[in-house]
Amino acid sequence: VESILHLLSDVYTIARNSGDYYHMVSPSEVLDKFSVVEQNVREIIENNSFEIEYGFGTTSIASHETLMQEAIPILYDKNREKFAIGVFISAAEKIKLAVSFDKKVIESVVEHIITNDIKYGIVVNLSLHSLKDNEFITWLHSLFLFNKNVSKKIIFSMTSYNASLDEEVFKKFVQEIHRFGAKIILKRFSIKDFAVEKLVDLHMDYLRLNKDYTSGIFNDRDKKDFLRT
């Protein structure tokens, strides 16, 4: 999306400067833009050109203790300029490198937990491609076999929409990670993706609702009733 917006911005500038009302973009120009994006993604993954920050903390209302934080990849291209995560993941999936990136992030999170003796959960966002990859599941088993205490502090994350794209794969993944003590959080839950009655079958550890269900809830009886369900 970002690369398309940049292309549109370039086209607009060319049209404005030329005095024309339009500028035709050739297919080769579009392909060139996407090729640059894909090459940047490939280099970021191969060269580990990213850092992990931890934020979006969730605290207990009762004790005010931190319950979880989210691992946030900060990506850099070869010019050390930040690279948008949404564009990155889409391109990584297209060139079949999303699984490799997920592995690198998990390894970094495991090291962070061990080095800093983290007591709370760390949320790790995953690509649906990783959930479908049997080798990735086997790799996870091996990793957590030697880090049993760490696995209990990992909370894998998937958006409600992505999980609904392949419900059976998602349910199987949840079963697998529960075997070695990790947890799962379903983000941005919407009844457009799953019926409320189906949540029991998904065996979620944590559920984060779409903001449409909570925004202005104090003045909305229907939203309060929905939460009670």
CSV table of N, CA and C in Angstrom, one decimal, residues 132-188:
chain,number,residue,atom,x,y,z
A,132,LYS,N,0.6,-22.2,8.9
A,132,LYS,CA,0.4,-23.3,7.9
A,132,LYS,C,1.6,-24.1,7.6
A,133,ASP,N,2.8,-23.7,8.1
A,133,ASP,CA,4.0,-24.3,7.8
A,133,ASP,C,4.4,-25.4,8.8
A,134,ASN,N,4.4,-26.6,8.4
A,134,ASN,CA,4.7,-27.7,9.3
A,134,ASN,C,6.1,-27.7,9.9
A,135,GLU,N,7.0,-27.2,9.0
A,135,GLU,CA,8.4,-27.1,9.5
A,135,GLU,C,8.5,-26.1,10.6
A,136,PHE,N,7.8,-25.0,10.5
A,136,PHE,CA,7.8,-24.0,11.5
A,136,PHE,C,7.3,-24.5,12.8
A,137,ILE,N,6.2,-25.3,12.8
A,137,ILE,CA,5.7,-25.9,14.0
A,137,ILE,C,6.7,-26.8,14.7
A,138,THR,N,7.4,-27.6,13.8
A,138,THR,CA,8.4,-28.5,14.3
A,138,THR,C,9.6,-27.7,15.0
A,139,TRP,N,9.9,-26.6,14.3
A,139,TRP,CA,11.0,-25.7,14.8
A,139,TRP,C,10.6,-25.1,16.2
A,140,LEU,N,9.3,-24.8,16.3
A,140,LEU,CA,8.8,-24.2,17.6
A,140,LEU,C,8.9,-25.3,18.7
A,141,HIS,N,8.6,-26.5,18.4
A,141,HIS,CA,8.7,-27.6,19.4
A,141,HIS,C,10.1,-27.7,19.9
A,142,SER,N,11.0,-27.7,18.9
A,142,SER,CA,12.4,-27.9,19.3
A,142,SER,C,12.9,-26.7,20.1
A,143,LEU,N,12.5,-25.5,19.7
A,143,LEU,CA,13.0,-24.3,20.4
A,143,LEU,C,12.5,-24.4,21.9
A,144,PHE,N,11.2,-24.7,22.1
A,144,PHE,CA,10.7,-24.6,23.4
A,144,PHE,C,11.0,-25.9,24.2
A,145,LEU,N,11.4,-26.9,23.6
A,145,LEU,CA,11.8,-28.1,24.3
A,145,LEU,C,13.0,-27.8,25.2
A,146,PHE,N,13.9,-26.9,24.7
A,146,PHE,CA,15.1,-26.5,25.5
A,146,PHE,C,14.8,-25.2,26.2
A,147,ASN,N,13.7,-24.6,26.2
A,147,ASN,CA,13.3,-23.4,26.9
A,147,ASN,C,11.9,-23.5,27.4
A,148,LYS,N,11.7,-24.5,28.2
A,148,LYS,CA,10.3,-24.7,28.7
A,148,LYS,C,9.8,-23.6,29.6
A,149,ASN,N,10.6,-23.0,30.4
A,149,ASN,CA,10.2,-21.9,31.2
A,149,ASN,C,9.8,-20.6,30.4
A,150,VAL,N,10.5,-20.5,29.3
A,150,VAL,CA,10.3,-19.3,28.4
A,150,VAL,C,9.0,-19.5,27.6
A,151,SER,N,8.7,-20.7,27.2
A,151,SER,CA,7.5,-20.9,26.4
A,151,SER,C,6.2,-20.4,27.1
A,152,LYS,N,6.2,-20.5,28.4
A,152,LYS,CA,5.0,-20.1,29.2
A,152,LYS,C,4.8,-18.6,29.2
A,153,LYS,N,5.9,-17.9,28.7
A,153,LYS,CA,5.8,-16.4,28.7
A,153,LYS,C,5.5,-15.9,27.3
A,154,ILE,N,5.4,-16.8,26.4
A,154,ILE,CA,5.1,-16.4,25.0
A,154,ILE,C,3.6,-16.4,24.7
A,155,ILE,N,3.1,-15.3,24.2
A,155,ILE,CA,1.7,-15.2,23.8
A,155,ILE,C,1.7,-14.9,22.3
A,156,PHE,N,1.3,-15.9,21.5
A,156,PHE,CA,1.3,-15.7,20.1
A,156,PHE,C,0.0,-15.0,19.7
A,157,SER,N,0.1,-14.1,18.7
A,157,SER,CA,-1.0,-13.2,18.4
A,157,SER,C,-1.5,-13.4,16.9
A,158,MET,N,-2.8,-13.4,16.7
A,158,MET,CA,-3.3,-13.4,15.4
A,158,MET,C,-4.6,-12.5,15.4
A,159,THR,N,-4.8,-11.8,14.3
A,159,THR,CA,-6.0,-11.0,14.2
A,159,THR,C,-7.2,-11.9,13.9
A,160,SER,N,-8.3,-11.5,14.4
A,160,SER,CA,-9.6,-12.2,14.2
A,160,SER,C,-9.8,-12.5,12.7
A,161,TYR,N,-9.6,-11.5,11.9
A,161,TYR,CA,-9.8,-11.6,10.4
A,161,TYR,C,-8.9,-12.7,9.8
A,162,ASN,N,-7.6,-12.6,10.1
A,162,ASN,CA,-6.6,-13.6,9.6
A,162,ASN,C,-6.9,-15.0,10.0
A,163,ALA,N,-7.3,-15.1,11.3
A,163,ALA,CA,-7.6,-16.4,11.8
A,163,ALA,C,-8.8,-17.0,11.1
A,164,SER,N,-9.8,-16.2,10.8
A,164,SER,CA,-11.0,-16.7,10.1
A,164,SER,C,-10.7,-17.1,8.7
A,165,LEU,N,-9.6,-16.7,8.1
A,165,LEU,CA,-9.3,-17.1,6.7
A,165,LEU,C,-9.0,-18.6,6.6
A,166,ASP,N,-8.6,-19.2,7.7
A,166,ASP,CA,-8.3,-20.7,7.7
A,166,ASP,C,-8.5,-21.1,9.2
A,167,GLU,N,-9.8,-21.3,9.5
A,167,GLU,CA,-10.1,-21.6,10.9
A,167,GLU,C,-9.5,-22.9,11.4
A,168,GLU,N,-9.5,-23.9,10.5
A,168,GLU,CA,-9.0,-25.2,11.0
A,168,GLU,C,-7.5,-25.2,11.2
A,169,VAL,N,-6.8,-24.5,10.4
A,169,VAL,CA,-5.3,-24.3,10.6
A,169,VAL,C,-5.1,-23.5,11.9
A,170,PHE,N,-5.9,-22.5,12.2
A,170,PHE,CA,-5.7,-21.7,13.4
A,170,PHE,C,-6.0,-22.6,14.6
A,171,LYS,N,-7.1,-23.4,14.6
A,171,LYS,CA,-7.4,-24.2,15.8
A,171,LYS,C,-6.3,-25.3,16.0
A,172,LYS,N,-5.8,-25.8,15.0
A,172,LYS,CA,-4.7,-26.8,15.1
A,172,LYS,C,-3.5,-26.2,15.7
A,173,PHE,N,-3.2,-24.9,15.3
A,173,PHE,CA,-2.0,-24.2,15.8
A,173,PHE,C,-2.2,-24.0,17.3
A,174,VAL,N,-3.4,-23.5,17.7
A,174,VAL,CA,-3.6,-23.3,19.1
A,174,VAL,C,-3.4,-24.5,19.9
A,175,GLN,N,-3.9,-25.7,19.4
A,175,GLN,CA,-3.7,-26.9,20.1
A,175,GLN,C,-2.2,-27.3,20.3
A,176,GLU,N,-1.4,-27.0,19.2
A,176,GLU,CA,0.0,-27.3,19.2
A,176,GLU,C,0.7,-26.5,20.3
A,177,ILE,N,0.5,-25.2,20.3
A,177,ILE,CA,1.3,-24.3,21.2
A,177,ILE,C,0.9,-24.5,22.6
A,178,HIS,N,-0.4,-24.9,22.9
A,178,HIS,CA,-0.8,-25.2,24.2
A,178,HIS,C,0.0,-26.5,24.8
A,179,ARG,N,0.4,-27.3,23.9
A,179,ARG,CA,1.1,-28.5,24.3
A,179,ARG,C,2.4,-28.2,25.0
A,180,PHE,N,3.1,-27.1,24.5
A,180,PHE,CA,4.3,-26.7,25.2
A,180,PHE,C,4.2,-25.4,26.0
A,181,GLY,N,3.0,-25.1,26.4
A,181,GLY,CA,2.8,-24.1,27.4
A,181,GLY,C,2.6,-22.7,27.0
A,182,ALA,N,2.8,-22.4,25.7
A,182,ALA,CA,2.6,-21.1,25.1
A,182,ALA,C,1.1,-20.7,25.1
A,183,LYS,N,0.8,-19.4,24.9
A,183,LYS,CA,-0.6,-19.0,24.9
A,183,LYS,C,-0.9,-18.3,23.6
A,184,ILE,N,-2.2,-18.0,23.5
A,184,ILE,CA,-2.7,-17.3,22.2
A,184,ILE,C,-3.6,-16.2,22.6
A,185,ILE,N,-3.5,-15.1,21.8
A,185,ILE,CA,-4.4,-14.0,21.9
A,185,ILE,C,-5.0,-13.7,20.6
A,186,LEU,N,-6.3,-13.6,20.5
A,186,LEU,CA,-7.0,-13.2,19.3
A,186,LEU,C,-7.3,-11.7,19.3
A,187,LYS,N,-6.8,-11.0,18.4
A,187,LYS,CA,-6.9,-9.5,18.4
A,187,LYS,C,-8.0,-9.0,17.5
A,188,ARG,N,-8.6,-7.9,17.8
A,188,ARG,CA,-9.6,-7.2,17.0
A,188,ARG,C,-10.8,-8.1,16.7
